């Protein structure tokens, strides 16, 4: 290796079988528990994703891999390509084809849609057999019988961080129910609780680490610096293509992927000019004066222990996080009581700007009447 659906709402009382184009049996009632994919299907999905990813990265054209990404990874990938397409209209001058090899597929058995599987791969973006050696862990999702496979989550992890998954006698994994009461935190609650933790430090059942306590401390250091005030807001993002997906591990934990939406508002003091990075500036249609609000979508991979979440040792460990360095899409009205986000990030990359004096961290936003929307994006 070199460097570097849903259930069919009861339309029929009995299950009707038919063959799909891939020769897999589909149960129209979606009552039967079946493998989400075959190993051959999984391999083809990974190959198709890699091929599309490379075409899009080489041309900096988001349309070239839009059909192969969704969810958090889709939001991050598409917004970044849109920005770079503006900055590099002739394509990527430093393109190096991505290679994903040594693929290990973990395929769950389940009823209904979406179907999904995990691909644990070795990329050519690391240094094998060194401390920098890592694995690209992708989650592929298929939303329905007429849909194709799309990559929804990507987490880059150390080999030792990847758990051994619980499998049956046929080698198929056990998916975790979103509302599982057997875990310290039900998967469907992870996005909301993690967003709350990042915002206020509560609930405190997340293990200290680079993606929890250290990230909060990093934010605190940038809250108020000479000439610049930064505010943060975190919101759950857990429906539709951004829903949590998890598998049981051999030791009784659950390995879960989920999404969160993060906002960052920077306000410069009078006479201080805000710095706007190229990937944000690329799609800007207005003039940034002294306030800019950026929005990001991040994805997390966590280990959730069994239990009720109230006993010692039942803390959630965030083992991986993929977060962009600049905005991903338009931000809703800034407010502490913001409603739950929509299931899709919608049009990528818009950044809101306002003209006003510096504000303290935690202060309310300026009135909407003084708000002006401008376009921007993230990488």
Tab-separated table of C-alpha atoms in Angstrom:
chain	number	residue	atom	x	y	z
A	1	UNK	CA	0.000	0.000	0.000
A	2	UNK	CA	1.416	3.373	-0.949
A	3	UNK	CA	1.127	6.619	0.895
A	4	UNK	CA	-0.671	8.523	1.596
A	5	UNK	CA	-37.503	1.942	3.027
A	6	UNK	CA	-38.903	2.340	4.777
A	7	UNK	CA	-41.696	-0.242	5.697
A	8	UNK	CA	-44.340	-0.335	3.002
A	9	UNK	CA	-47.190	0.994	5.215
A	10	UNK	CA	-49.253	-2.165	5.102
A	11	UNK	CA	-50.487	-1.979	1.526
A	12	UNK	CA	-50.805	-5.760	1.464
A	13	UNK	CA	-51.432	-8.272	4.199
A	14	UNK	CA	-49.085	-10.809	2.680
A	15	UNK	CA	-45.544	-10.352	1.467
A	16	UNK	CA	-45.141	-10.366	-2.290
A	17	UNK	CA	-41.763	-11.383	-3.654
A	18	UNK	CA	-40.126	-10.034	-6.768
A	19	UNK	CA	-36.635	-9.978	-8.213
A	20	UNK	CA	-34.812	-6.673	-8.506
A	21	UNK	CA	-32.409	-5.868	-11.300
A	22	UNK	CA	-29.539	-6.966	-9.065
A	23	UNK	CA	-31.196	-10.384	-8.645
A	24	UNK	CA	-31.910	-9.757	-4.954
A	25	UNK	CA	-35.228	-10.771	-3.495
A	26	UNK	CA	-37.338	-7.831	-2.337
A	27	UNK	CA	-40.211	-8.256	0.085
A	28	UNK	CA	-42.780	-5.627	-0.817
A	29	UNK	CA	-44.320	-5.824	2.642
A	30	UNK	CA	-40.797	-5.350	4.064
A	31	UNK	CA	-41.629	-7.716	6.912
A	32	UNK	CA	-38.849	-10.200	6.314
A	33	UNK	CA	-35.399	-9.756	7.823
A	34	UNK	CA	-32.872	-10.066	4.988
A	35	UNK	CA	-29.238	-9.053	4.383
A	36	UNK	CA	-29.004	-5.400	3.355
A	37	UNK	CA	-26.673	-6.306	0.484
A	38	UNK	CA	-24.464	-9.028	-0.878
A	39	UNK	CA	-20.680	-8.754	-0.640
A	40	UNK	CA	-20.604	-8.312	-4.410
A	41	UNK	CA	-23.100	-5.439	-4.256
A	42	UNK	CA	-21.101	-3.802	-1.485
A	43	UNK	CA	-17.877	-4.060	-3.466
A	44	UNK	CA	-19.531	-2.570	-6.551
A	45	UNK	CA	-20.977	0.295	-4.485
A	46	UNK	CA	-17.542	1.101	-3.056
A	47	UNK	CA	-15.946	0.962	-6.496
A	48	UNK	CA	-18.624	3.204	-8.019
A	49	UNK	CA	-18.240	5.719	-5.194
A	50	UNK	CA	-14.453	5.839	-5.540
A	51	UNK	CA	-14.648	6.286	-9.301
A	52	UNK	CA	-17.213	9.095	-9.012
A	53	UNK	CA	-15.296	10.735	-6.164
A	54	UNK	CA	-12.131	10.854	-8.243
A	55	UNK	CA	-13.893	12.302	-11.275
A	56	UNK	CA	-15.490	15.009	-9.137
A	57	UNK	CA	-12.260	15.799	-7.301
A	58	UNK	CA	-10.233	16.004	-10.499
A	59	UNK	CA	-12.695	18.372	-12.196
A	60	UNK	CA	-13.924	20.068	-9.013
A	61	UNK	CA	-17.433	19.360	-10.286
A	62	UNK	CA	-20.017	18.372	-7.644
A	63	UNK	CA	-22.382	16.985	-10.270
A	64	UNK	CA	-19.970	14.144	-11.019
A	65	UNK	CA	-20.432	12.407	-7.661
A	66	UNK	CA	-23.775	13.823	-6.477
A	67	UNK	CA	-25.504	10.510	-7.211
A	68	UNK	CA	-23.075	8.638	-4.949
A	69	UNK	CA	-23.211	10.701	-1.731
A	70	UNK	CA	-25.940	11.647	0.724
A	71	UNK	CA	-26.450	12.698	4.335
A	72	UNK	CA	-23.582	14.287	6.252
A	73	UNK	CA	-20.889	13.165	3.818
A	74	UNK	CA	-22.972	14.436	0.914
A	75	UNK	CA	-23.406	17.863	2.502
A	76	UNK	CA	-19.685	18.186	3.193
A	77	UNK	CA	-18.549	16.803	-0.164
A	78	UNK	CA	-20.910	18.794	-2.365
A	79	UNK	CA	-20.352	22.137	-0.647
A	80	UNK	CA	-16.581	21.759	-0.798
A	81	UNK	CA	-16.634	20.935	-4.497
A	82	UNK	CA	-18.881	23.911	-5.254
A	83	UNK	CA	-16.432	26.252	-3.530
A	84	UNK	CA	-13.355	24.825	-5.227
A	85	UNK	CA	-15.094	24.890	-8.585
A	86	UNK	CA	-15.227	28.675	-8.222
A	87	UNK	CA	-11.636	28.984	-7.005
A	88	UNK	CA	-10.257	26.506	-9.560
A	89	UNK	CA	-12.482	26.619	-12.671
A	90	UNK	CA	-9.983	24.505	-14.615
A	91	UNK	CA	-10.112	21.685	-12.084
A	92	UNK	CA	-7.897	20.374	-9.317
A	93	UNK	CA	-4.230	21.100	-10.096
A	94	UNK	CA	-3.097	18.768	-7.318
A	95	UNK	CA	-5.443	15.849	-7.919
A	96	UNK	CA	-4.199	12.488	-6.683
A	97	UNK	CA	-6.649	9.631	-7.314
A	98	UNK	CA	-8.132	8.198	-4.137
A	99	UNK	CA	-7.577	4.469	-3.689
A	100	UNK	CA	-9.638	2.441	-1.236
A	101	UNK	CA	-8.343	-1.108	-0.845
A	102	UNK	CA	-8.372	-3.982	1.641
A	103	UNK	CA	-12.123	-3.481	2.032
A	104	UNK	CA	-13.867	-5.302	4.870
A	105	UNK	CA	-17.643	-5.197	4.584
A	106	UNK	CA	-20.001	-5.469	7.547
A	107	UNK	CA	-23.538	-6.107	6.337
A	108	UNK	CA	-26.503	-6.162	8.725
A	109	UNK	CA	-29.683	-8.181	8.395
A	110	UNK	CA	-32.793	-6.052	8.723
A	111	UNK	CA	-36.337	-5.474	7.555
A	112	UNK	CA	-37.454	-2.415	5.640
A	113	UNK	CA	-35.660	0.566	4.232
A	114	UNK	CA	-33.164	2.089	4.293
A	115	UNK	CA	-30.707	-0.736	3.745
A	116	UNK	CA	-27.102	-0.038	4.629
A	117	UNK	CA	-23.665	-1.515	5.252
A	118	UNK	CA	-20.237	-0.477	6.554
A	119	UNK	CA	-17.043	-0.542	4.492
A	120	UNK	CA	-13.764	-0.512	6.452
A	121	UNK	CA	-11.059	0.403	3.936
A	122	UNK	CA	-7.393	1.338	3.641
A	123	UNK	CA	-6.742	4.551	1.714
A	124	UNK	CA	-3.664	5.949	0.032
A	125	UNK	CA	-3.972	9.109	2.118
A	126	UNK	CA	-2.001	7.821	5.118
A	127	UNK	CA	1.321	6.206	6.034
A	128	UNK	CA	0.892	2.486	6.555
A	129	UNK	CA	2.613	0.705	9.430
A	130	UNK	CA	3.279	3.985	11.242
A	131	UNK	CA	1.513	5.978	13.949
A	132	UNK	CA	-0.223	7.849	11.116
A	133	UNK	CA	-1.791	4.660	9.714
A	134	UNK	CA	-5.575	4.957	9.542
A	135	UNK	CA	-8.676	3.459	7.974
A	136	UNK	CA	-11.523	5.079	6.059
A	137	UNK	CA	-14.794	3.751	7.463
A	138	UNK	CA	-17.752	4.530	5.209
A	139	UNK	CA	-21.455	3.845	5.623
A	140	UNK	CA	-23.369	3.191	2.403
A	141	UNK	CA	-27.136	3.659	2.350
A	142	UNK	CA	-29.816	2.590	-0.101
A	143	UNK	CA	-33.106	4.403	0.518
A	144	UNK	CA	-35.388	2.182	-1.559
A	145	UNK	CA	-35.664	-0.550	-4.159
A	146	UNK	CA	-35.366	1.990	-6.969
A	147	UNK	CA	-32.469	3.860	-5.368
A	148	UNK	CA	-28.737	3.359	-5.743
A	149	UNK	CA	-26.119	3.006	-3.024
A	150	UNK	CA	-24.795	6.279	-1.621
A	151	UNK	CA	-22.094	7.039	0.941
A	152	UNK	CA	-23.698	8.819	3.910
A	153	UNK	CA	-20.968	8.784	6.548
A	154	UNK	CA	-17.176	8.791	6.561
A	155	UNK	CA	-15.023	8.475	9.653
A	156	UNK	CA	-11.227	8.261	9.537
A	157	UNK	CA	-10.052	6.067	12.404
A	158	UNK	CA	-7.018	4.297	13.753
A	159	UNK	CA	-7.180	0.539	13.100
A	160	UNK	CA	-7.352	-0.206	16.839
A	161	UNK	CA	-10.404	2.055	17.215
A	162	UNK	CA	-12.565	-0.026	14.904
A	163	UNK	CA	-14.585	-2.495	16.984
A	164	UNK	CA	-15.315	-6.132	16.248
A	165	UNK	CA	-18.946	-6.354	15.230
A	166	UNK	CA	-21.405	-8.928	16.506
A	167	UNK	CA	-22.418	-11.324	13.720
A	168	UNK	CA	-24.665	-14.355	13.327
A	169	UNK	CA	-23.667	-17.794	12.055
A	170	UNK	CA	-23.857	-16.513	8.476
A	171	UNK	CA	-21.605	-13.543	9.171
A	172	UNK	CA	-24.281	-10.845	9.121
A	173	UNK	CA	-24.237	-8.010	11.649
A	174	UNK	CA	-26.946	-6.950	14.088
A	175	UNK	CA	-28.314	-3.421	13.540
A	176	UNK	CA	-29.224	-1.227	16.498
A	177	UNK	CA	-32.796	0.036	16.752
A	178	UNK	CA	-32.906	3.866	16.815
A	179	UNK	CA	-35.044	3.760	19.966
A	180	UNK	CA	-33.125	0.988	21.721
A	181	UNK	CA	-33.720	1.103	25.486
A	182	UNK	CA	-30.843	-1.307	26.121
A	183	UNK	CA	-28.205	1.377	25.581
A	184	UNK	CA	-26.998	4.229	27.758
A	185	UNK	CA	-28.256	6.595	25.044
A	186	UNK	CA	-30.695	5.568	22.313
A	187	UNK	CA	-29.213	6.263	18.849
A	188	UNK	CA	-32.082	8.592	17.971
A	189	UNK	CA	-31.133	10.804	20.955
A	190	UNK	CA	-27.400	11.022	20.255
A	191	UNK	CA	-27.537	14.027	17.932
A	192	UNK	CA	-29.651	16.073	20.322
A	193	UNK	CA	-27.630	15.140	23.393
A	194	UNK	CA	-24.268	15.710	21.714
A	195	UNK	CA	-25.437	19.099	20.422
A	196	UNK	CA	-26.587	19.979	23.940
A	197	UNK	CA	-23.289	18.811	25.425
A	198	UNK	CA	-21.237	20.866	22.985
A	199	UNK	CA	-23.405	23.871	23.742
A	200	UNK	CA	-23.691	23.713	27.526
A	201	UNK	CA	-21.673	20.726	28.772
A	202	UNK	CA	-24.864	18.822	29.624
A	203	UNK	CA	-25.666	15.959	29.658
A	204	UNK	CA	-22.217	15.008	30.865
A	205	UNK	CA	-22.225	11.329	29.864
A	206	UNK	CA	-19.705	11.840	27.056
A	207	UNK	CA	-16.154	10.693	27.733
A	208	UNK	CA	-13.465	13.385	27.790
A	209	UNK	CA	-11.473	13.439	24.570
A	210	UNK	CA	-10.540	15.377	21.428
A	211	UNK	CA	-14.122	15.451	20.113
A	212	UNK	CA	-15.800	16.360	23.408
A	213	UNK	CA	-14.048	18.151	26.279
A	214	UNK	CA	-11.034	19.213	24.192
A	215	UNK	CA	-13.253	20.614	21.435
A	216	UNK	CA	-15.256	22.594	23.987
A	217	UNK	CA	-12.044	24.000	25.445
A	218	UNK	CA	-10.819	24.919	21.977
A	219	UNK	CA	-14.028	26.846	21.396
A	220	UNK	CA	-13.715	28.679	24.697
A	221	UNK	CA	-10.266	29.909	23.725
A	222	UNK	CA	-11.659	31.529	20.569
A	223	UNK	CA	-14.796	32.991	22.140
A	224	UNK	CA	-13.204	36.351	22.852
A	225	UNK	CA	-9.895	37.388	21.353
A	226	UNK	CA	-8.729	40.956	20.775
A	227	UNK	CA	-10.997	42.521	18.167
A	228	UNK	CA	-13.139	39.446	17.567
A	229	UNK	CA	-16.041	37.725	19.322
A	230	UNK	CA	-17.162	34.220	18.320
A	231	UNK	CA	-20.422	32.547	19.272
A	232	UNK	CA	-21.323	28.885	18.742
A	233	UNK	CA	-24.668	27.176	18.357
A	234	UNK	CA	-25.224	23.429	17.903
A	235	UNK	CA	-28.415	21.755	16.705
A	236	UNK	CA	-29.480	18.130	16.257
A	237	UNK	CA	-29.633	16.773	12.721
A	238	UNK	CA	-31.180	13.337	12.905
A	239	UNK	CA	-33.947	12.767	10.370
A	240	UNK	CA	-34.168	11.613	6.773
A	241	UNK	CA	-30.779	11.078	5.170
A	242	UNK	CA	-29.123	12.258	8.389
A	243	UNK	CA	-30.614	9.609	10.652
A	244	UNK	CA	-28.356	7.604	12.997
A	245	UNK	CA	-27.109	4.172	11.942
A	246	UNK	CA	-25.576	1.673	14.333
A	247	UNK	CA	-24.321	-1.892	14.758
A	248	UNK	CA	-23.874	-4.026	17.856
A	249	UNK	CA	-20.312	-4.981	18.790
A	250	UNK	CA	-19.119	-8.279	20.227
A	251	UNK	CA	-18.558	-6.744	23.652
A	252	UNK	CA	-22.145	-5.487	23.948
A	253	UNK	CA	-21.624	-1.878	22.908
A	254	UNK	CA	-23.205	-0.143	19.948
A	255	UNK	CA	-21.140	1.570	17.258
A	256	UNK	CA	-23.263	4.443	15.958
A	257	UNK	CA	-22.881	7.097	13.276
A	258	UNK	CA	-24.865	10.338	13.581
A	259	UNK	CA	-24.910	13.957	12.383
A	260	UNK	CA	-24.965	17.388	14.031
A	261	UNK	CA	-25.327	20.911	12.692
A	262	UNK	CA	-22.920	23.564	14.017
A	263	UNK	CA	-23.069	27.340	13.676
A	264	UNK	CA	-20.272	29.823	14.238
A	265	UNK	CA	-20.890	33.556	14.284
A	266	UNK	CA	-17.935	35.910	14.255
A	267	UNK	CA	-18.316	39.601	15.065
A	268	UNK	CA	-15.437	42.009	14.620
A	269	UNK	CA	-14.913	45.077	16.760
A	270	UNK	CA	-15.118	48.473	15.134
A	271	UNK	CA	-12.203	48.978	12.792
A	272	UNK	CA	-11.287	45.281	12.650
A	273	UNK	CA	-11.644	43.497	9.309
A	274	UNK	CA	-12.992	39.942	9.270
A	275	UNK	CA	-10.850	37.378	7.478
A	276	UNK	CA	-12.792	35.293	4.955
A	277	UNK	CA	-11.063	32.136	3.709
A	278	UNK	CA	-11.161	31.375	-0.032
A	279	UNK	CA	-13.655	28.516	0.239
A	280	UNK	CA	-16.114	30.859	1.966
A	281	UNK	CA	-15.398	33.818	-0.254
A	282	UNK	CA	-15.844	31.694	-3.379
A	283	UNK	CA	-19.647	31.868	-3.384
A	284	UNK	CA	-20.106	35.138	-1.540
A	285	UNK	CA	-22.665	37.396	-3.249
A	286	UNK	CA	-22.618	40.225	-0.725
A	287	UNK	CA	-20.085	42.193	1.241
A	288	UNK	CA	-18.920	40.916	4.610
A	289	UNK	CA	-18.632	43.870	6.947
A	290	UNK	CA	-18.245	43.029	10.605
A	291	UNK	CA	-20.390	39.929	11.234
A	292	UNK	CA	-20.529	36.558	9.509
A	293	UNK	CA	-22.447	33.408	10.461
A	294	UNK	CA	-21.116	30.074	9.193
A	295	UNK	CA	-22.916	26.758	9.250
A	296	UNK	CA	-21.355	23.308	9.210
A	297	UNK	CA	-22.572	19.716	9.147
A	298	UNK	CA	-20.394	17.249	11.042
A	299	UNK	CA	-20.601	13.489	11.422
A	300	UNK	CA	-19.583	11.500	14.480
A	301	UNK	CA	-18.861	7.841	15.203
A	302	UNK	CA	-19.386	6.762	18.801
A	303	UNK	CA	-19.324	3.734	21.059
A	304	UNK	CA	-22.417	3.557	23.247
A	305	UNK	CA	-22.322	1.163	26.227
A	306	UNK	CA	-25.308	-0.848	27.421
A	307	UNK	CA	-27.269	0.423	30.411
A	308	UNK	CA	-29.526	3.266	31.420
A	309	UNK	CA	-26.923	6.008	31.126
A	310	UNK	CA	-27.036	6.840	34.826
A	311	UNK	CA	-24.438	4.437	36.184
A	312	UNK	CA	-20.657	5.012	36.343
A	313	UNK	CA	-18.820	3.788	33.272
A	314	UNK	CA	-21.800	4.258	30.963
A	315	UNK	CA	-20.310	7.207	29.101
A	316	UNK	CA	-20.469	7.560	25.322
A	317	UNK	CA	-17.060	7.629	23.623
A	318	UNK	CA	-16.731	9.729	20.478
A	319	UNK	CA	-14.076	7.847	18.520
A	320	UNK	CA	-14.244	9.818	15.289
A	321	UNK	CA	-15.530	13.095	13.882
A	322	UNK	CA	-15.547	14.508	10.362
A	323	UNK	CA	-16.146	18.243	10.329
A	324	UNK	CA	-15.494	20.780	7.568
A	325	UNK	CA	-13.298	23.800	8.115
A	326	UNK	CA	-15.733	26.259	6.569
A	327	UNK	CA	-19.501	26.640	6.038
A	328	UNK	CA	-21.711	24.057	4.404
A	329	UNK	CA	-25.017	25.864	3.776
A	330	UNK	CA	-27.354	28.718	4.684
A	331	UNK	CA	-27.923	29.359	8.352
A	332	UNK	CA	-31.399	29.699	9.843
A	333	UNK	CA	-32.247	32.584	12.138
A	334	UNK	CA	-29.784	32.513	14.994
A	335	UNK	CA	-31.570	31.803	18.247
A	336	UNK	CA	-31.017	29.656	21.293
A	337	UNK	CA	-34.451	28.075	20.991
A	338	UNK	CA	-33.975	27.202	17.344
A	339	UNK	CA	-36.348	24.555	16.074
A	340	UNK	CA	-35.143	21.172	14.929
A	341	UNK	CA	-33.408	21.259	11.593
A	342	UNK	CA	-34.901	19.882	8.372
A	343	UNK	CA	-33.904	16.451	7.192
A	344	UNK	CA	-31.867	17.774	4.297
A	345	UNK	CA	-29.303	20.560	4.260
A	346	UNK	CA	-30.938	21.986	1.162
A	347	UNK	CA	-28.998	24.363	-1.061
A	348	UNK	CA	-25.346	24.340	-0.091
A	349	UNK	CA	-23.454	27.142	1.386
A	350	UNK	CA	-24.931	30.391	2.285
A	351	UNK	CA	-23.433	32.648	4.932
A	352	UNK	CA	-25.315	35.418	6.650
A	353	UNK	CA	-23.641	38.749	7.364
A	354	UNK	CA	-24.705	41.653	9.539
A	355	UNK	CA	-23.323	45.074	10.268
A	356	UNK	CA	-23.189	45.738	13.979
A	357	UNK	CA	-20.760	46.196	16.814
A	358	UNK	CA	-19.030	43.345	18.616
A	359	UNK	CA	-21.176	41.198	20.904
A	360	UNK	CA	-20.357	39.018	23.837
A	361	UNK	CA	-20.533	35.228	23.621
A	362	UNK	CA	-24.086	34.164	24.379
A	363	UNK	CA	-25.649	37.522	23.528
A	364	UNK	CA	-28.788	37.498	21.376
A	365	UNK	CA	-28.452	38.151	17.649
A	366	UNK	CA	-29.303	41.446	16.007
A	367	UNK	CA	-32.856	41.902	14.700
A	368	UNK	CA	-33.644	40.067	11.493
A	369	UNK	CA	-34.532	43.342	9.808
A	370	UNK	CA	-30.841	44.156	9.821
A	371	UNK	CA	-29.846	40.776	8.383
A	372	UNK	CA	-28.664	40.330	4.847
A	373	UNK	CA	-28.044	36.935	3.232
A	374	UNK	CA	-24.988	36.228	1.126
A	375	UNK	CA	-23.826	33.072	-0.561
A	376	UNK	CA	-20.803	31.103	0.561
A	377	UNK	CA	-19.561	27.559	1.089
A	378	UNK	CA	-17.425	25.144	2.989
A	379	UNK	CA	-14.769	22.572	2.274
